[in-house]
Each structure stands twice: as C-alpha cells, then as structure tokens.
mmCIF file of C-alpha atoms and ligand atoms in Angstrom:
data_model
loop_
_atom_site.group_PDB
_atom_site.id
_atom_site.type_symbol
_atom_site.label_atom_id
_atom_site.label_comp_id
_atom_site.label_asym_id
_atom_site.label_seq_id
_atom_site.Cartn_x
_atom_site.Cartn_y
_atom_site.Cartn_z
ATOM 1 C CA MET A 1 34.749 -34.503 60.286
ATOM 2 C CA ALA A 2 34.843 -33.846 56.546
ATOM 3 C CA ARG A 3 37.110 -31.011 55.478
ATOM 4 C CA THR A 4 35.198 -28.035 54.105
ATOM 5 C CA VAL A 5 36.283 -26.970 50.633
ATOM 6 C CA HIS A 6 35.281 -23.445 49.719
ATOM 7 C CA VAL A 7 34.396 -22.775 46.083
ATOM 8 C CA VAL A 8 33.771 -19.231 44.851
ATOM 9 C CA LEU A 9 31.839 -18.593 41.650
ATOM 10 C CA ILE A 10 32.573 -15.101 40.429
ATOM 11 C CA TYR A 11 30.068 -12.601 39.005
ATOM 12 C CA GLN A 12 27.246 -14.678 37.511
ATOM 13 C CA SER A 13 25.457 -11.532 36.305
ATOM 14 C CA LEU A 14 28.508 -10.628 34.179
ATOM 15 C CA LEU A 15 30.222 -13.926 33.456
ATOM 16 C CA GLY A 16 27.252 -16.277 33.517
ATOM 17 C CA ILE A 17 25.676 -16.283 30.068
ATOM 18 C CA TYR A 18 27.224 -19.476 28.697
ATOM 19 C CA GLY A 19 26.087 -21.838 31.436
ATOM 20 C CA ASP A 20 29.514 -22.038 33.044
ATOM 21 C CA ARG A 21 27.789 -21.904 36.415
ATOM 22 C CA GLY A 22 27.440 -25.663 35.891
ATOM 23 C CA ASN A 23 31.161 -25.921 36.678
ATOM 24 C CA ALA A 24 30.385 -24.937 40.270
ATOM 25 C CA LEU A 25 27.654 -27.585 40.502
ATOM 26 C CA VAL A 26 30.009 -30.275 39.193
ATOM 27 C CA ILE A 27 32.750 -29.351 41.660
ATOM 28 C CA GLU A 28 30.229 -29.238 44.506
ATOM 29 C CA ARG A 29 28.901 -32.686 43.670
ATOM 30 C CA ARG A 30 32.312 -34.261 43.138
ATOM 31 C CA LEU A 31 33.619 -32.789 46.392
ATOM 32 C CA ALA A 32 30.743 -34.500 48.205
ATOM 33 C CA TRP A 33 31.386 -37.791 46.374
ATOM 34 C CA HIS A 34 35.056 -37.559 47.390
ATOM 35 C CA GLY A 35 34.012 -37.140 51.037
ATOM 36 C CA PHE A 36 34.502 -33.379 51.461
ATOM 37 C CA GLU A 37 32.038 -30.770 52.677
ATOM 38 C CA PRO A 38 31.515 -28.357 49.770
ATOM 39 C CA ARG A 39 30.755 -24.716 50.475
ATOM 40 C CA LEU A 40 29.751 -22.616 47.471
ATOM 41 C CA THR A 41 29.778 -18.827 47.525
ATOM 42 C CA ILE A 42 28.362 -16.953 44.541
ATOM 43 C CA VAL A 43 29.857 -13.479 44.418
ATOM 44 C CA GLU A 44 28.259 -10.616 42.510
ATOM 45 C CA PRO A 45 29.775 -7.214 41.652
ATOM 46 C CA GLY A 46 29.645 -5.081 44.762
ATOM 47 C CA ASP A 47 30.210 -8.105 47.041
ATOM 48 C CA LYS A 48 33.672 -8.675 48.468
ATOM 49 C CA VAL A 49 35.451 -11.593 46.818
ATOM 50 C CA PRO A 50 36.441 -13.906 49.669
ATOM 51 C CA ASP A 51 40.197 -14.474 49.793
ATOM 52 C CA ASP A 52 39.939 -17.759 51.713
ATOM 53 C CA ALA A 53 38.542 -19.893 48.898
ATOM 54 C CA ASP A 54 40.135 -23.129 47.775
ATOM 55 C CA ILE A 55 38.830 -22.905 44.223
ATOM 56 C CA TYR A 56 37.723 -19.880 42.141
ATOM 57 C CA LEU A 57 35.601 -20.207 39.016
ATOM 58 C CA LEU A 58 35.159 -17.605 36.271
ATOM 59 C CA GLY A 59 32.900 -18.091 33.250
ATOM 60 C CA GLY A 60 32.194 -16.628 29.842
ATOM 61 C CA GLY A 61 30.524 -13.319 29.041
ATOM 62 C CA GLU A 62 30.208 -10.482 26.572
ATOM 63 C CA ASP A 63 32.984 -7.959 25.946
ATOM 64 C CA SER A 64 31.397 -5.106 27.922
ATOM 65 C CA ALA A 65 30.648 -7.370 30.882
ATOM 66 C CA GLN A 66 34.242 -8.543 30.791
ATOM 67 C CA ILE A 67 35.513 -4.992 31.252
ATOM 68 C CA THR A 68 33.231 -4.386 34.234
ATOM 69 C CA ALA A 69 34.266 -7.724 35.744
ATOM 70 C CA VAL A 70 38.004 -7.254 35.376
ATOM 71 C CA ARG A 71 37.935 -3.744 36.816
ATOM 72 C CA ALA A 72 35.887 -4.870 39.800
ATOM 73 C CA LEU A 73 38.188 -7.841 40.433
ATOM 74 C CA ILE A 74 41.330 -5.695 40.278
ATOM 75 C CA ALA A 75 39.794 -3.131 42.657
ATOM 76 C CA ASP A 76 38.642 -5.874 45.027
ATOM 77 C CA GLY A 77 41.912 -7.815 45.234
ATOM 78 C CA GLY A 78 40.319 -10.874 46.881
ATOM 79 C CA LEU A 79 40.932 -13.204 43.935
ATOM 80 C CA HIS A 80 44.608 -12.239 43.759
ATOM 81 C CA ARG A 81 45.039 -12.808 47.495
ATOM 82 C CA GLY A 82 43.280 -16.154 47.209
ATOM 83 C CA VAL A 83 45.648 -17.243 44.433
ATOM 84 C CA GLU A 84 48.650 -16.145 46.513
ATOM 85 C CA ARG A 85 47.301 -18.276 49.344
ATOM 86 C CA GLY A 86 47.307 -21.336 47.094
ATOM 87 C CA ALA A 87 43.814 -21.535 45.612
ATOM 88 C CA SER A 88 43.245 -23.086 42.216
ATOM 89 C CA VAL A 89 41.419 -21.187 39.465
ATOM 90 C CA LEU A 90 39.409 -22.263 36.440
ATOM 91 C CA ALA A 91 38.801 -19.366 34.058
ATOM 92 C CA VAL A 92 36.651 -20.052 30.995
ATOM 93 C CA CYS A 93 36.483 -17.984 27.795
ATOM 94 C CA ALA A 94 35.856 -14.349 28.838
ATOM 95 C CA GLY A 95 37.132 -15.409 32.272
ATOM 96 C CA TYR A 96 40.264 -16.778 30.585
ATOM 97 C CA GLN A 97 40.783 -13.578 28.604
ATOM 98 C CA ILE A 98 40.489 -11.369 31.688
ATOM 99 C CA ALA A 99 42.877 -13.631 33.635
ATOM 100 C CA GLY A 100 45.572 -12.658 31.104
ATOM 101 C CA THR A 101 47.743 -9.544 30.975
ATOM 102 C CA THR A 102 45.649 -7.618 28.402
ATOM 103 C CA PHE A 103 42.721 -8.075 26.029
ATOM 104 C CA THR A 104 41.200 -5.817 23.387
ATOM 105 C CA VAL A 105 37.558 -4.906 22.837
ATOM 106 C CA GLY A 106 35.464 -2.929 20.362
ATOM 107 C CA ASP A 107 35.988 -1.692 16.808
ATOM 108 C CA ARG A 108 38.945 0.382 17.949
ATOM 109 C CA ASP A 109 40.604 -2.557 19.664
ATOM 110 C CA THR A 110 40.858 -0.744 22.964
ATOM 111 C CA VAL A 111 43.417 -2.457 25.177
ATOM 112 C CA ILE A 112 42.164 -3.384 28.650
ATOM 113 C CA ASP A 113 44.402 -4.549 31.499
ATOM 114 C CA GLY A 114 43.717 -8.069 32.703
ATOM 115 C CA LEU A 115 44.281 -9.690 36.080
ATOM 116 C CA GLY A 116 47.794 -10.832 35.159
ATOM 117 C CA LEU A 117 47.237 -14.338 36.530
ATOM 118 C CA LEU A 118 48.212 -15.868 33.174
ATOM 119 C CA ASP A 119 50.878 -14.682 30.745
ATOM 120 C CA VAL A 120 48.495 -14.461 27.789
ATOM 121 C CA THR A 121 47.140 -11.626 25.642
ATOM 122 C CA SER A 122 43.902 -11.637 23.671
ATOM 123 C CA THR A 123 43.021 -9.608 20.590
ATOM 124 C CA ARG A 124 40.230 -9.703 18.035
ATOM 125 C CA GLY A 125 40.610 -12.707 15.724
ATOM 126 C CA PRO A 126 39.949 -12.783 11.957
ATOM 127 C CA THR A 127 36.765 -14.847 12.432
ATOM 128 C CA ARG A 128 34.651 -15.934 15.390
ATOM 129 C CA ALA A 129 35.466 -19.429 16.640
ATOM 130 C CA VAL A 130 32.170 -21.281 17.093
ATOM 131 C CA GLY A 131 31.634 -25.019 17.400
ATOM 132 C CA GLU A 132 32.625 -28.236 19.085
ATOM 133 C CA ILE A 133 36.207 -28.358 20.292
ATOM 134 C CA LEU A 134 38.298 -31.393 21.083
ATOM 135 C CA ALA A 135 41.764 -31.125 22.557
ATOM 136 C CA ARG A 136 44.378 -33.276 24.287
ATOM 137 C CA TRP A 137 45.287 -32.209 27.808
ATOM 138 C CA GLU A 138 49.052 -31.650 28.012
ATOM 139 C CA GLY A 139 50.914 -34.112 30.199
ATOM 140 C CA ARG A 140 47.914 -36.475 30.531
ATOM 141 C CA THR A 141 47.437 -39.906 29.054
ATOM 142 C CA GLY A 142 44.424 -42.187 28.771
ATOM 143 C CA ASP A 143 40.821 -41.348 28.074
ATOM 144 C CA ASP A 144 40.741 -38.470 30.594
ATOM 145 C CA ALA A 145 43.201 -36.578 28.401
ATOM 146 C CA TRP A 146 40.475 -35.858 25.833
ATOM 147 C CA ILE A 147 38.925 -32.480 26.614
ATOM 148 C CA SER A 148 35.669 -31.745 24.836
ATOM 149 C CA GLY A 149 33.466 -28.674 24.881
ATOM 150 C CA PHE A 150 31.865 -25.922 22.865
ATOM 151 C CA GLU A 151 33.770 -22.786 21.901
ATOM 152 C CA ASN A 152 32.277 -19.410 21.024
ATOM 153 C CA HIS A 153 34.720 -16.503 21.021
ATOM 154 C CA GLY A 154 35.746 -13.611 18.829
ATOM 155 C CA GLY A 155 38.937 -12.940 20.767
ATOM 156 C CA HIS A 156 42.069 -14.922 19.980
ATOM 157 C CA THR A 157 44.680 -15.583 22.626
ATOM 158 C CA ARG A 158 48.458 -15.839 22.428
ATOM 159 C CA LEU A 159 50.678 -17.308 25.103
ATOM 160 C CA GLY A 160 53.703 -15.487 26.504
ATOM 161 C CA PRO A 161 56.783 -17.267 27.881
ATOM 162 C CA GLY A 162 55.268 -17.493 31.371
ATOM 163 C CA ALA A 163 52.312 -19.643 30.301
ATOM 164 C CA LYS A 164 52.174 -23.246 29.138
ATOM 165 C CA PRO A 165 49.370 -24.505 26.867
ATOM 166 C CA PHE A 166 46.667 -26.382 28.726
ATOM 167 C CA ALA A 167 45.938 -28.661 25.753
ATOM 168 C CA ARG A 168 46.575 -29.309 22.038
ATOM 169 C CA VAL A 169 43.674 -28.818 19.639
ATOM 170 C CA GLU A 170 42.443 -31.779 17.557
ATOM 171 C CA VAL A 171 39.129 -30.247 16.382
ATOM 172 C CA GLY A 172 38.247 -26.547 16.552
ATOM 173 C CA VAL A 173 40.255 -23.341 17.040
ATOM 174 C CA GLY A 174 41.296 -23.028 20.694
ATOM 175 C CA ASN A 175 43.621 -20.111 21.469
ATOM 176 C CA CYS A 176 44.187 -18.681 17.997
ATOM 177 C CA GLY A 177 44.465 -21.525 15.523
ATOM 178 C CA ASP A 178 48.113 -22.242 16.422
ATOM 179 C CA GLY A 179 47.241 -25.685 17.766
ATOM 180 C CA THR A 180 47.261 -24.671 21.432
ATOM 181 C CA GLU A 181 44.248 -24.507 23.738
ATOM 182 C CA GLY A 182 44.125 -22.617 27.013
ATOM 183 C CA ALA A 183 46.998 -21.816 29.332
ATOM 184 C CA VAL A 184 48.351 -22.883 32.692
ATOM 185 C CA ASN A 185 50.418 -21.032 35.250
ATOM 186 C CA GLY A 186 50.824 -22.820 38.563
ATOM 187 C CA LYS A 187 47.321 -23.524 39.860
ATOM 188 C CA VAL A 188 45.592 -21.189 37.402
ATOM 189 C CA ILE A 189 44.016 -22.783 34.328
ATOM 190 C CA GLY A 190 42.458 -20.746 31.529
ATOM 191 C CA THR A 191 40.562 -22.429 28.711
ATOM 192 C CA TYR A 192 37.964 -21.680 26.003
ATOM 193 C CA PRO A 193 35.452 -24.568 26.124
ATOM 194 C CA HIS A 194 31.988 -24.232 27.595
ATOM 195 C CA GLY A 195 29.832 -27.308 27.988
ATOM 196 C CA PRO A 196 30.145 -26.734 30.937
ATOM 197 C CA ILE A 197 33.712 -27.979 30.644
ATOM 198 C CA LEU A 198 33.703 -29.719 34.039
ATOM 199 C CA ALA A 199 30.477 -31.604 33.245
ATOM 200 C CA ARG A 200 32.053 -32.945 30.089
ATOM 201 C CA ASN A 201 35.501 -33.458 31.602
ATOM 202 C CA PRO A 202 35.154 -34.329 35.293
ATOM 203 C CA ALA A 203 38.829 -35.319 35.541
ATOM 204 C CA LEU A 204 39.545 -31.596 35.241
ATOM 205 C CA ALA A 205 37.229 -30.907 38.194
ATOM 206 C CA ASP A 206 39.165 -33.444 40.262
ATOM 207 C CA HIS A 207 42.427 -31.875 39.095
ATOM 208 C CA LEU A 208 41.305 -28.442 40.365
ATOM 209 C CA ILE A 209 40.437 -30.004 43.722
ATOM 210 C CA GLU A 210 43.821 -31.775 43.846
ATOM 211 C CA LEU A 211 45.669 -28.558 43.007
ATOM 212 C CA ALA A 212 43.804 -26.641 45.708
ATOM 213 C CA LEU A 213 44.305 -29.264 48.414
ATOM 214 C CA ASP A 214 47.795 -30.429 47.362
ATOM 215 C CA ARG A 215 46.750 -34.055 47.462
ATOM 216 C CA LYS A 216 45.743 -36.862 45.129
ATOM 217 C CA LEU A 217 42.144 -38.055 44.984
ATOM 218 C CA LYS A 218 41.020 -41.617 44.397
ATOM 219 C CA PRO A 219 39.610 -42.192 40.888
ATOM 220 C CA LEU A 220 35.854 -41.735 40.831
ATOM 221 C CA VAL A 221 34.092 -43.335 37.877
ATOM 222 C CA ARG A 222 30.341 -42.965 37.293
ATOM 223 C CA PRO A 223 28.738 -44.845 34.383
ATOM 224 C CA GLU A 224 26.423 -41.981 33.431
ATOM 225 C CA ILE A 225 29.384 -39.633 33.113
ATOM 226 C CA THR A 226 31.366 -42.155 31.084
ATOM 227 C CA GLU A 227 28.380 -42.403 28.716
ATOM 228 C CA LEU A 228 28.046 -38.612 28.439
ATOM 229 C CA ARG A 229 31.746 -38.387 27.595
ATOM 230 C CA ARG A 230 31.445 -41.098 24.981
ATOM 231 C CA GLN A 231 28.595 -39.224 23.280
ATOM 232 C CA ARG A 232 30.261 -35.830 23.370
ATOM 233 C CA LEU A 233 33.622 -37.108 22.139
ATOM 234 C CA ARG A 234 31.877 -38.854 19.259
ATOM 235 C CA ALA A 235 29.984 -35.643 18.368
ATOM 236 C CA ALA A 236 33.192 -33.621 18.354
ATOM 237 C CA ARG A 237 35.007 -36.125 16.126
ATOM 238 C CA ARG A 238 32.200 -36.167 13.557
HETATM 239 N N1 LIG B 1 33.724 -11.743 24.689
HETATM 240 C C1 LIG B 1 34.728 -12.739 24.466
HETATM 241 C C2 LIG B 1 34.957 -13.087 22.996
HETATM 242 O O1 LIG B 1 34.036 -13.056 22.198
HETATM 243 C C3 LIG B 1 34.397 -13.976 25.271
HETATM 244 C C4 LIG B 1 33.189 -14.717 24.787
HETATM 245 C C5 LIG B 1 32.809 -15.840 25.699
HETATM 246 O O2 LIG B 1 33.016 -15.794 26.907
HETATM 247 N N2 LIG B 1 32.183 -16.861 25.153
HETATM 248 O O3 LIG B 1 36.074 -13.382 22.649
#
C-alpha cells in the first residue's frame, strides 16, 4: 500500500493572498506521481495545527496578517512539534519572515517575535522589492539549480550564524540586496519567491518530500513543466 504523506497548508485566510496555496497542489500532485498517497490538511486560525505532518507550507501575506499568524502559531505549538518530529517546512515571503527570530512592522518598526525556526531577522527595507527573481540554489548543479519566481516584499531579511542562504541572487533583490536569497536550517527552508515557487521549481517540491521522508526520489521529468521553466527562466533573464 502507498505510504500516506501528510501535507499541512497553514492559515490560507492570513497567508494566502499571493497564490502560494499552489505549492500545496504541486506537492500533492508530485506525491501521487511518485507513488505516495497525499493527504492535504488546510488549517485556519482557530484550528489545531496537526503535529504529525510530513510537510508544512506557509505562504505570503500582509504585515497585520503576519502578526496574527505568528501569534496563533506560537500559541498552538503544533508546527514546532512537527518540526521536532522531523517534518520539512517551506515558508514563503511573510511565512519566511515569521519563521525567523524577529521581524518589524509599521511606521514605528515594532519588533515582533517570530517562530525561531530560522536564524534570520527582517526589518523594513529602503525600497519595496517587486519583480521577477532568479537565483542559484546553493549546493545544486544543473538546470534544477535555477530558482525562478516573483518577489514582492517591503521587509528585508538578514541571516544570523545559524542560517545558511538557500540561494544566490542573479536577478532581483532576495533577502536584502546582499546577494543571498532565503535561508535554510535543517529541514526548514525560507524563501521570498512566489510563482508559486514549487510550480516554477518542482525540484524544490521533490526536495521537500525527500527531506521529510529521509529518502531519495527518482527523477520525474514532465515536458509541460520543462517548457514552463524554460519560459519563466527566459522572462527573468530579460
Ligand atoms: N508583509 C511582508 C513584506 O512586505 C511580506 C509580503 C509578502 O508576503 N509578499 O515584507
């Protein structure tokens, strides 16, 4: 019987305005293609966050929604327990910022505690980063190493010693214009691109599955996805 892989998409009503829900659909579909039984749970504020998930997904959102989300997640504790149990996490944009140690919001730059899953801090940047982003995934070679997406964030993020950059920016801003994009700590990956990022970069979806299950997957190439990647990479390089 196929192994069930449990994916939890967190707080669509707060962290769902940039279409990052598509990441859950990509993981679901690729799990099925790889021969697993996907199980998707969409958790809203007020629901318990299951702590038995294999993969957690957090998306982008506005500053005020981010505060509500982070406070609810800290109070709930399910995501933290899930990570301790070995789940992988993809946190995009606002999700990435709240996964860090602190972030600031508002004209007074009020400092808000994050989840502490990544050693990064976010503060208001000099200008909003908006546009196509192209980056090279650290430690990867070949065509899969190109990460493309769309960034749209006012916050800028700096890495502490406990976080490694996820990628190196070729086009766009990424973390804060220092050439780094995103951060990694163990099985937790934070990154800025929407797209959704897993639709544009399915190798990252497979990587999250591999991290969660502690095993390698067979390569899975689909011509329509290769074509989508070709188009998006060309658009970003323009
Ligand atoms: N509110 C955050 C910022 O502007 C995140 C935005 C987003 O998720 N796209 O930095």
